[in-house]
Short mmCIF file of C-alpha atoms in Angstrom, two decimals:
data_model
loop_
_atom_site.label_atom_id
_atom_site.label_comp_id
_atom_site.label_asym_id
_atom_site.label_seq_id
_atom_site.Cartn_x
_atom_site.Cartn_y
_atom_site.Cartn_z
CA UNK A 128 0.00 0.00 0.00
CA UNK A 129 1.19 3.21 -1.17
CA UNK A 130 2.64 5.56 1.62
CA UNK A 131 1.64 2.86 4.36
CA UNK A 132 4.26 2.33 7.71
CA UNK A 133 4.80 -1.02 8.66
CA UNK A 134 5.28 -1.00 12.76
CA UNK A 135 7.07 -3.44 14.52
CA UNK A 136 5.19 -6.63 15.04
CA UNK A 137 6.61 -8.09 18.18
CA UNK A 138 7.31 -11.79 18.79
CA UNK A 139 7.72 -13.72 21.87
CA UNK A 140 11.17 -12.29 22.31
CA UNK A 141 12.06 -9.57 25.28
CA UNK A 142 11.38 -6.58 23.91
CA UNK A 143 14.47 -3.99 23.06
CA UNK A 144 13.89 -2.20 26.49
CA UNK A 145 14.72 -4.91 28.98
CA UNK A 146 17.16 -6.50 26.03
CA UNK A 147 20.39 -5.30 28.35
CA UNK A 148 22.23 -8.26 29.64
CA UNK A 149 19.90 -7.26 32.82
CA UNK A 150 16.99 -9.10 33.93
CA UNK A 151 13.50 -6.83 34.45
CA UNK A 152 12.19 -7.94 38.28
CA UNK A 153 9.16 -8.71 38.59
CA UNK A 154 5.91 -6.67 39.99
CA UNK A 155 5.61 -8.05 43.73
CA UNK A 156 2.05 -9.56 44.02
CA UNK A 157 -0.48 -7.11 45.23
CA UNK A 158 -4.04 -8.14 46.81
CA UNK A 159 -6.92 -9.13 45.15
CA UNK A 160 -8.93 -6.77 43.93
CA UNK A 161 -5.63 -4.00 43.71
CA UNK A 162 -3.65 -2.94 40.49
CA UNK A 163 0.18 -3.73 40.60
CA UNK A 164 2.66 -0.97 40.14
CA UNK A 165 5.18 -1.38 37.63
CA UNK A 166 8.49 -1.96 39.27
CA UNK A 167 10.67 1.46 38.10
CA UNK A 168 13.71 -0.02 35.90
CA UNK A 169 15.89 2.75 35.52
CA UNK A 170 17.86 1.20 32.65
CA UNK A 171 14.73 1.13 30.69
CA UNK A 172 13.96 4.92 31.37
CA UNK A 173 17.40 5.66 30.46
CA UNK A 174 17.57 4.16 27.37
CA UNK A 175 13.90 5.83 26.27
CA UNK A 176 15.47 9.60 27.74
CA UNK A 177 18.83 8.69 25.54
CA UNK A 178 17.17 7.75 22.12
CA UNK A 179 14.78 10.87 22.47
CA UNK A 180 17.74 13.07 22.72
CA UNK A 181 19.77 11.86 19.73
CA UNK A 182 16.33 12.22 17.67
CA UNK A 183 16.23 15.71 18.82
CA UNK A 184 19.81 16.78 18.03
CA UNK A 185 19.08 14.74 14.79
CA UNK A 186 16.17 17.14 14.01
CA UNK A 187 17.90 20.00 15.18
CA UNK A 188 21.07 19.60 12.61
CA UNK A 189 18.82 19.18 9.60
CA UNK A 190 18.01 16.28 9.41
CA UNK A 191 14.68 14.03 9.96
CA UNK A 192 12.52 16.29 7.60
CA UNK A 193 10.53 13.23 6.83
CA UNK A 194 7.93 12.28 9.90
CA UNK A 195 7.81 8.64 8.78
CA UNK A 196 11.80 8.46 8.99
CA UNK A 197 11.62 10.66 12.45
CA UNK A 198 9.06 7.70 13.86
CA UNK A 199 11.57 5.14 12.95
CA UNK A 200 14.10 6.41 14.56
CA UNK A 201 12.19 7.27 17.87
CA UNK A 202 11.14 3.30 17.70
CA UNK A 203 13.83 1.96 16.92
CA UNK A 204 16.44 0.87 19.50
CA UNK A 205 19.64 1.28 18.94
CA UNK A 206 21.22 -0.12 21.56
CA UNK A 207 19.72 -3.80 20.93
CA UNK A 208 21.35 -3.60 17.30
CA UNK A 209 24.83 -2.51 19.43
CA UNK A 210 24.60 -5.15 22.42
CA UNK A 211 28.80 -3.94 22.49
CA UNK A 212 31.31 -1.86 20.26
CA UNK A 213 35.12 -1.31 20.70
CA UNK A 214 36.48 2.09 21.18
CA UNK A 215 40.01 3.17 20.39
CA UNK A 216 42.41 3.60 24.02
CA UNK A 217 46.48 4.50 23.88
CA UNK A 218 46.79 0.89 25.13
CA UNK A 219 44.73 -0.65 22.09
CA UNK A 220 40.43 -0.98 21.21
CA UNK A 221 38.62 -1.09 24.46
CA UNK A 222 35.25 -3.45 24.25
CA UNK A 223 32.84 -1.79 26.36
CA UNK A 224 29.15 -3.69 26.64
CA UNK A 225 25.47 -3.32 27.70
CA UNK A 226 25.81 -6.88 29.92
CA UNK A 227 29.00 -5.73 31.98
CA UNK A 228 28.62 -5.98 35.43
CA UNK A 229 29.90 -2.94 35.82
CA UNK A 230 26.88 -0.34 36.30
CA UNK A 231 29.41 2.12 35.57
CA UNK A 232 30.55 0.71 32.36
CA UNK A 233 27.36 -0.46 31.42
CA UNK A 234 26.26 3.90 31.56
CA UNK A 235 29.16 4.52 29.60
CA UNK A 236 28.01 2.02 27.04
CA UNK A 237 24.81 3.15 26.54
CA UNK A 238 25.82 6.73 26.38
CA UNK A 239 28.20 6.06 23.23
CA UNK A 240 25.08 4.02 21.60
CA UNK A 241 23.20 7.36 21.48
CA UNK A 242 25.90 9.38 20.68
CA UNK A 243 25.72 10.58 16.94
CA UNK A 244 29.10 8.94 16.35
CA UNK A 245 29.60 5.68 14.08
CA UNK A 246 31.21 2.49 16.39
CA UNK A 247 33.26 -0.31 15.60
CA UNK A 248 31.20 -3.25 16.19
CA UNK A 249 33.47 -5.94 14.79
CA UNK A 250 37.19 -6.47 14.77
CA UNK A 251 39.59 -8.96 12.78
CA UNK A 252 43.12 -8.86 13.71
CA UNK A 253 42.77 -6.07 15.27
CA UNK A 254 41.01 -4.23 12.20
CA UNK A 255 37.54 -2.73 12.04
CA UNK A 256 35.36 -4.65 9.67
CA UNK A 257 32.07 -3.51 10.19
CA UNK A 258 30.31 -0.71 12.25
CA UNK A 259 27.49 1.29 13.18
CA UNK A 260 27.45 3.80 11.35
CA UNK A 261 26.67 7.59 12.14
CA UNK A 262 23.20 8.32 12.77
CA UNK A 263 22.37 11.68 11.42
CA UNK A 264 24.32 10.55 8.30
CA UNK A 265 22.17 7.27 8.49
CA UNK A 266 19.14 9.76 8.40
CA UNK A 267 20.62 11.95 5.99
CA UNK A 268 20.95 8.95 3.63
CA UNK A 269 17.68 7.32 4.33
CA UNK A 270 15.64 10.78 3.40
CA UNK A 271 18.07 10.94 0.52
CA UNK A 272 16.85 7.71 -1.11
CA UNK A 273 13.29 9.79 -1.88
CA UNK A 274 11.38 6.23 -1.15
CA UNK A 275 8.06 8.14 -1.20
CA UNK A 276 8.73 8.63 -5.20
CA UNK A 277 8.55 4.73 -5.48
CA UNK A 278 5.76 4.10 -3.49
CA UNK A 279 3.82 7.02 -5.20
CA UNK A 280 5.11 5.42 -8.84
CA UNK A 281 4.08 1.67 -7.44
CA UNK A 282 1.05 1.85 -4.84
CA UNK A 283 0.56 -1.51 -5.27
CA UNK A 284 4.38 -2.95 -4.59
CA UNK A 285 5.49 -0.04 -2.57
CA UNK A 286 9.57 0.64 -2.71
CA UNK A 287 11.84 -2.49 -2.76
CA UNK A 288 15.47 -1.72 -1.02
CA UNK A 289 18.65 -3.43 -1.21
CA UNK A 290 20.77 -2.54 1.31
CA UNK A 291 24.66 -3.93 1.10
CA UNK A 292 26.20 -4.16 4.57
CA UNK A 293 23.73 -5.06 7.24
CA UNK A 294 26.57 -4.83 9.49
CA UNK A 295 24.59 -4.52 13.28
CA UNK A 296 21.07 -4.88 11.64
CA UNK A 297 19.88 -1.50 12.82
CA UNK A 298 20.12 0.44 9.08
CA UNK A 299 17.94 -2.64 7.91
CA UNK A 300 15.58 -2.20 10.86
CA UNK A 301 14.79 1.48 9.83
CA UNK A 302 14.33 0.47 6.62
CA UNK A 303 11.86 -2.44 7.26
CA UNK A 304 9.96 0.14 9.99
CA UNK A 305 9.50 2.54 7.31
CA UNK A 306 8.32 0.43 3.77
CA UNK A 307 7.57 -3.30 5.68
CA UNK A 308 9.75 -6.15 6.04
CA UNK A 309 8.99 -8.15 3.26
CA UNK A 310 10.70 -4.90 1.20
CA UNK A 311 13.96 -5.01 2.31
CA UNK A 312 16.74 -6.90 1.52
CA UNK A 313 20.22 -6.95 3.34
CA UNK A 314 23.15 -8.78 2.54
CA UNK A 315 26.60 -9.24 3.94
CA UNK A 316 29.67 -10.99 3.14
CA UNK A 317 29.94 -13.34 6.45
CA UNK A 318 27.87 -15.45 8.64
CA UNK A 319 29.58 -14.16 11.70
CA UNK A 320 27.57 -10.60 10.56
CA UNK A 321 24.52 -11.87 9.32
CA UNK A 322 23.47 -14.00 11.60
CA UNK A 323 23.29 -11.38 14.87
CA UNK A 324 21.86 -9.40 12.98
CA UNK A 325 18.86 -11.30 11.70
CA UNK A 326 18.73 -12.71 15.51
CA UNK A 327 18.54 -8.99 16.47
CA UNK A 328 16.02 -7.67 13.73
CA UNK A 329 13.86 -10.67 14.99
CA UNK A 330 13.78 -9.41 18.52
CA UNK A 331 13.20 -6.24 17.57
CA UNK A 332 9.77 -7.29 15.40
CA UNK A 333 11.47 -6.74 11.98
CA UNK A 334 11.74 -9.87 9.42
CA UNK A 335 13.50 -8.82 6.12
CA UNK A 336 15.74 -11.36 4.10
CA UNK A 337 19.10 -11.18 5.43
CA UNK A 338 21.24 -12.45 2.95
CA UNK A 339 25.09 -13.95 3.53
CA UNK A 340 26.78 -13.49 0.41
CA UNK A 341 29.14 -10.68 -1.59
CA UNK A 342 27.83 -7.70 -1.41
CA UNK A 343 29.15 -6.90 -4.71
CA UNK A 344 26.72 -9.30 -6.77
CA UNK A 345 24.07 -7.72 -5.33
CA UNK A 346 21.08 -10.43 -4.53
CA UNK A 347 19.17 -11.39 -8.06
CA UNK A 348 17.18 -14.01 -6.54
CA UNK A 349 15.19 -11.41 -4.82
CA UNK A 350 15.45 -8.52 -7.67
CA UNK A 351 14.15 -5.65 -8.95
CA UNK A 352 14.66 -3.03 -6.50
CA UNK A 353 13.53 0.53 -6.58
CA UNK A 354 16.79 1.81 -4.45
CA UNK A 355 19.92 0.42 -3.40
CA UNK A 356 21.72 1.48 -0.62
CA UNK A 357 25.29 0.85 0.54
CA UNK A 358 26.91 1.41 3.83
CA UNK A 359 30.47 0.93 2.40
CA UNK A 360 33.06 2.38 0.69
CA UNK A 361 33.19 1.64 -2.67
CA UNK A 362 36.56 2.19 -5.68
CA UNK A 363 33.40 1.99 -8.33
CA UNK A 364 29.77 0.78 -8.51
CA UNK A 365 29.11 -3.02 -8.99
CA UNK A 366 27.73 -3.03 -12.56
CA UNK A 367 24.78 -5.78 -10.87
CA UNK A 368 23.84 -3.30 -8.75
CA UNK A 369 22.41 -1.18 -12.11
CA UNK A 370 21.19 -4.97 -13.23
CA UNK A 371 19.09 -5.63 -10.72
CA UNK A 372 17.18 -2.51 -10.12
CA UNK A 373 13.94 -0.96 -11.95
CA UNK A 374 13.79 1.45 -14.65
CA UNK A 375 14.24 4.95 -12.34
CA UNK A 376 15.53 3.07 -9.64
CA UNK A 377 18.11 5.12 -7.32
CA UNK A 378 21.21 4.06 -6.14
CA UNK A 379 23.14 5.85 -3.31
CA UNK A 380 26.64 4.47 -2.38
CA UNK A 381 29.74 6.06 -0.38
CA UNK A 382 32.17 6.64 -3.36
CA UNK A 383 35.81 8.38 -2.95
CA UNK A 384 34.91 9.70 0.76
CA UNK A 385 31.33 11.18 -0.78
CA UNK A 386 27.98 9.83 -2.00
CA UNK A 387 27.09 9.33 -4.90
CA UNK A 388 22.81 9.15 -6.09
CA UNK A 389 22.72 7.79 -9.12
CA UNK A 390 19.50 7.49 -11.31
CA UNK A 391 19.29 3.92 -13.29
CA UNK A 392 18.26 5.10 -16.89
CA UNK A 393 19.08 1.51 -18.14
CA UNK A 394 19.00 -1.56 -16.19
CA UNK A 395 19.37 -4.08 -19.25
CA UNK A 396 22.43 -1.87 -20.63
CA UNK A 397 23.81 -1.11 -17.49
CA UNK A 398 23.31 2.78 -17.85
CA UNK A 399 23.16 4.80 -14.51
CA UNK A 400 24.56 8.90 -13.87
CA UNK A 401 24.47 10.99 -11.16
CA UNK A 402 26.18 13.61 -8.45
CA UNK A 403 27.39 13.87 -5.34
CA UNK A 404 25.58 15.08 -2.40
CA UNK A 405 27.36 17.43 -0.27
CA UNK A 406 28.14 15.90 2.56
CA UNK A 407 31.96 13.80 3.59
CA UNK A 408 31.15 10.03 4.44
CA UNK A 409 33.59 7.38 5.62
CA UNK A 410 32.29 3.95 5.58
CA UNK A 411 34.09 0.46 6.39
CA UNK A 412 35.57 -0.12 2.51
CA UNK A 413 33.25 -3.21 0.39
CA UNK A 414 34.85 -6.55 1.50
CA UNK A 415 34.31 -8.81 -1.55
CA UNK A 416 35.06 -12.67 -2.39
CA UNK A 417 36.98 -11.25 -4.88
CA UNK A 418 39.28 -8.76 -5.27
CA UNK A 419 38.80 -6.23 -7.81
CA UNK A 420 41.40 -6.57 -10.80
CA UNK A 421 42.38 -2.56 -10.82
CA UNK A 422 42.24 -1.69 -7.34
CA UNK A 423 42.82 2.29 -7.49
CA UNK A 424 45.70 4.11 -5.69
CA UNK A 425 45.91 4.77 -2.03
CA UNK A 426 46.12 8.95 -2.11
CA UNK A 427 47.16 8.73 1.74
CA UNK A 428 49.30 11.79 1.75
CA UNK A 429 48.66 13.42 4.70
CA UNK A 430 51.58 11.26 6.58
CA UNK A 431 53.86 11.57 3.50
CA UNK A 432 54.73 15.27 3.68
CA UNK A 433 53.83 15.44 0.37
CA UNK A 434 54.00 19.55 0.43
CA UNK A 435 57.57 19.72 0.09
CA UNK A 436 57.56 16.94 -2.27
CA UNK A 437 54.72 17.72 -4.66
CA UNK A 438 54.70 21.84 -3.41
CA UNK A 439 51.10 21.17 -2.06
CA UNK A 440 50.44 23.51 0.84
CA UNK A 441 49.39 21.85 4.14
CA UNK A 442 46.14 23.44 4.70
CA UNK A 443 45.36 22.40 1.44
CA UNK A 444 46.08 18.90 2.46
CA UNK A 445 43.92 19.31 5.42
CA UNK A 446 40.64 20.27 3.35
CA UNK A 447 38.48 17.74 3.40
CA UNK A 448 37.40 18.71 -0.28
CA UNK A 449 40.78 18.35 -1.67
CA UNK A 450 41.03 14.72 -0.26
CA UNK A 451 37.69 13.76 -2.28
CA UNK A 452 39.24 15.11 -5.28
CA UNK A 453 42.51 13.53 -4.62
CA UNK A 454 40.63 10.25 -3.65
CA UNK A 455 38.17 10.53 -6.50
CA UNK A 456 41.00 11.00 -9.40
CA UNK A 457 43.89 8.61 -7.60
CA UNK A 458 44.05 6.58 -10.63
CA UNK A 459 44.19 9.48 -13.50
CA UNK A 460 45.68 12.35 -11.47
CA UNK A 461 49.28 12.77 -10.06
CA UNK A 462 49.43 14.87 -6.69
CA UNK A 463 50.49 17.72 -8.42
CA UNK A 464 48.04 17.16 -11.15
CA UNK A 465 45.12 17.02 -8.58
CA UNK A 466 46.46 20.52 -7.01
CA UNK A 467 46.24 22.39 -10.04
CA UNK A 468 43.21 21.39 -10.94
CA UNK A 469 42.03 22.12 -7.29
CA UNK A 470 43.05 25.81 -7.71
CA UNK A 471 41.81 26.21 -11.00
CA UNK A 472 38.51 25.02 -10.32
CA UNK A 473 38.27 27.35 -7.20
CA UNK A 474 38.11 24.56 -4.37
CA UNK A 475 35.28 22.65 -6.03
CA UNK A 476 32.88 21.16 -3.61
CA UNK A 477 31.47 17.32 -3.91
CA UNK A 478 28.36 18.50 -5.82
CA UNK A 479 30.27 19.47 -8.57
CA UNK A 480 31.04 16.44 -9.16
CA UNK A 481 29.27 12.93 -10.83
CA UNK A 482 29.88 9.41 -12.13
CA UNK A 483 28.27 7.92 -14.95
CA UNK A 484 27.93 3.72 -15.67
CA UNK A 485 27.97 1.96 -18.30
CA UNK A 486 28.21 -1.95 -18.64
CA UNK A 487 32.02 -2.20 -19.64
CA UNK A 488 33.53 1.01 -18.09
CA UNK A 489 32.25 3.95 -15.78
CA UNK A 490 34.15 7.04 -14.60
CA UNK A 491 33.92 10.44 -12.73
CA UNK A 492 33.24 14.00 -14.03
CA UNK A 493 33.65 17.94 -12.90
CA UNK A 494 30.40 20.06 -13.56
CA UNK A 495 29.36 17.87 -16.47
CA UNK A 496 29.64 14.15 -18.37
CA UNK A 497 30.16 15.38 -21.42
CA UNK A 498 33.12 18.04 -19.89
CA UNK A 499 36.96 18.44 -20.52
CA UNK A 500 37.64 16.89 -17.04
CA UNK A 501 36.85 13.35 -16.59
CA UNK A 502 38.55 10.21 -14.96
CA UNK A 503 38.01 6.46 -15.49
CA UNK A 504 36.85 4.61 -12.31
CA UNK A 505 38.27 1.27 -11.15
CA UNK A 506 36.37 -1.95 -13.26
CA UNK A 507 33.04 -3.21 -11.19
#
């Protein structure tokens, strides 16, 4: 149904309150004939004051326009989807948790969970392989992906989302409180991701297909989509990504330390263009089965004193905007090559700039496709 919300629909599970690694007491028995007073559980009240203030400063920076985004996010708990997250100390990552028996700890938990901050959620030899991400750059991205314009073009199938990287569960939660379960689709790469975070959508009431498989291939056996979403970094855009979406169908993906909308003219010829949005994003890069045959250029500079060696000035260095653009054109562009075009272009910010698709090649562009300054993108 067109413009519907799907609510949670709550199983036998605990529900997300009392989900803390505590147990709820129990009411005492009362007389006959009386009405039992709830026992107070200040954990619970803590974690309801704590998610209404991060939806408030999430308002109050812009964000949230949408009321049917704003109601996920006041339902949804975000601290069942991050039961514990590592944080970076001098002495190493520090794993604090929601079940420590620490009540001291246990605050300090909770407060990161509903602080608009991304947290490392898993860690491989001592890297960070997936995370929660940021919040008001979730909501940013959700309102970005215009879902309304697919349920208003299909009132009878509403919008059908792919999401790549379900990481903690909690992007795919918002997702499946907003359009309805049985419209979203998640996939990740590993089992050890996947499955916590379908165990964790089911407490929470939410029941999409969480998929364990590369990201990259997208998930045909449960195609077309009207959006794709992707909470990781990408070199270039899986050309089965633009396969396995509708006719119109939007795809937004973290791209060269930006995002990227692009609108799928083609699905059958693999034909999708589009620009940036303004804001930085960092994501957790794609982790594939398969390593892509032209991985692009690290441009880490910043701990290479490159000014003296390519005569780039330091503040330059440290403008976010110049690292896109140095990110974006790593395989075409030289340093030096990057700079000049920086200052010729007068600092050009991300919206500037776009990527077009095609089935056999794709690449990036300055102010227009068909414009003197364009750069080939890694293969898909």
């Amino acid at each position: 149904m067109s413009g519907t919300q799907s609510g949670p629909e709550r199983g036998p599970e605990a529900t997300p309150e009392t989900a803390l690694g505590t147990t709820p007491e129990r009411a005492p028995e009362t007389a006959l004939g009386t009405t039992p007073q709830p026992v107070p559980d200040p954990e619970r009240a803590a974690t309801v004051a704590a998610r209404a203030e991060l939806v408030r400063q999430i308002e109050a920076g812009g964000r949230l326009r949408d009321p049917r985004w704003r109601a996920a996010f006041e339902d949804v708990p975000r601290h069942l989807f991050v039961p514990y997250y590592f944080v970076a100390t001098p002495r190493g990552y520090q794993r604090l948790s929601g079940s420590d028996p620490d009540p001291q700890r246990r605050l300090r938990w909770l407060d990161g969970v509903y602080t608009d901050t991304a947290l490392a959620t898993c860690m491989r030899d001592g890297e960070v392989v997936s995370s929660s991400s940021q919040p008001s750059l979730m909501a940013m991205m959700l309102e970005a992906l215009r879902v309304e314009e697919a349920e208003d073009q299909r009132p009878d199938t509403g919008c059908r989302v792919l999401e790549i990287g379900t990481g903690t569960g909690y992007n795919a939660a918002l997702l499946a409180h907003r359009l309805g379960a049985d419209r979203v689709t998640t996939v990740d790469l590993d089992e050890e991701i996947t499955g916590p975070a379908r165990d964790r959508l089911a407490t929470a009431g939410h029941r999409p297909a969480v998929v364990t498989g590369d990201g990259s291939l997208g998930c045909p056996d449960r195609a077309p989509y009207d959006r794709i979403i992707a909470t990781c970094a990408l070199p270039s855009v899986p050309p089965a990504w633009i396969a396995q979406c509708t006719p119109g169908a939007l795809v937004l993906a973290p791209l060269a330390t930006g995002l990227v909308a692009l609108r799928v003219t083609d699905p059958e010829a693999v034909r999708a263009e589009g620009r940036f949005l303004h804001t930085p994003a960092y994501f957790v890069p794609l982790r594939a089965r398969t390593e892509p045959t032209t991985p692009p250029e690290s441009p880490a500079l910043e701990g290479q004193h490159p000014g003296s060696r390519h005569g780039i000035p330091r503040e330059t260095l440290r403008d976010d905007r110049f690292h896109f653009l140095r990110t974006l054109t790593a395989a075409s562009l030289t340093p030096g090559e990057a700079h000049a075009l920086w200052q010729q272009e007068n600092h050009p910010h991300r919206e500037r700039f776009g990527v077009t698709v095609h089935r056999t090649r794709q690449y990036a562009w300055l102010d227009s496709p068909e414009g003197p300054h364009r750069w080939a993108l890694p293969a898909g």
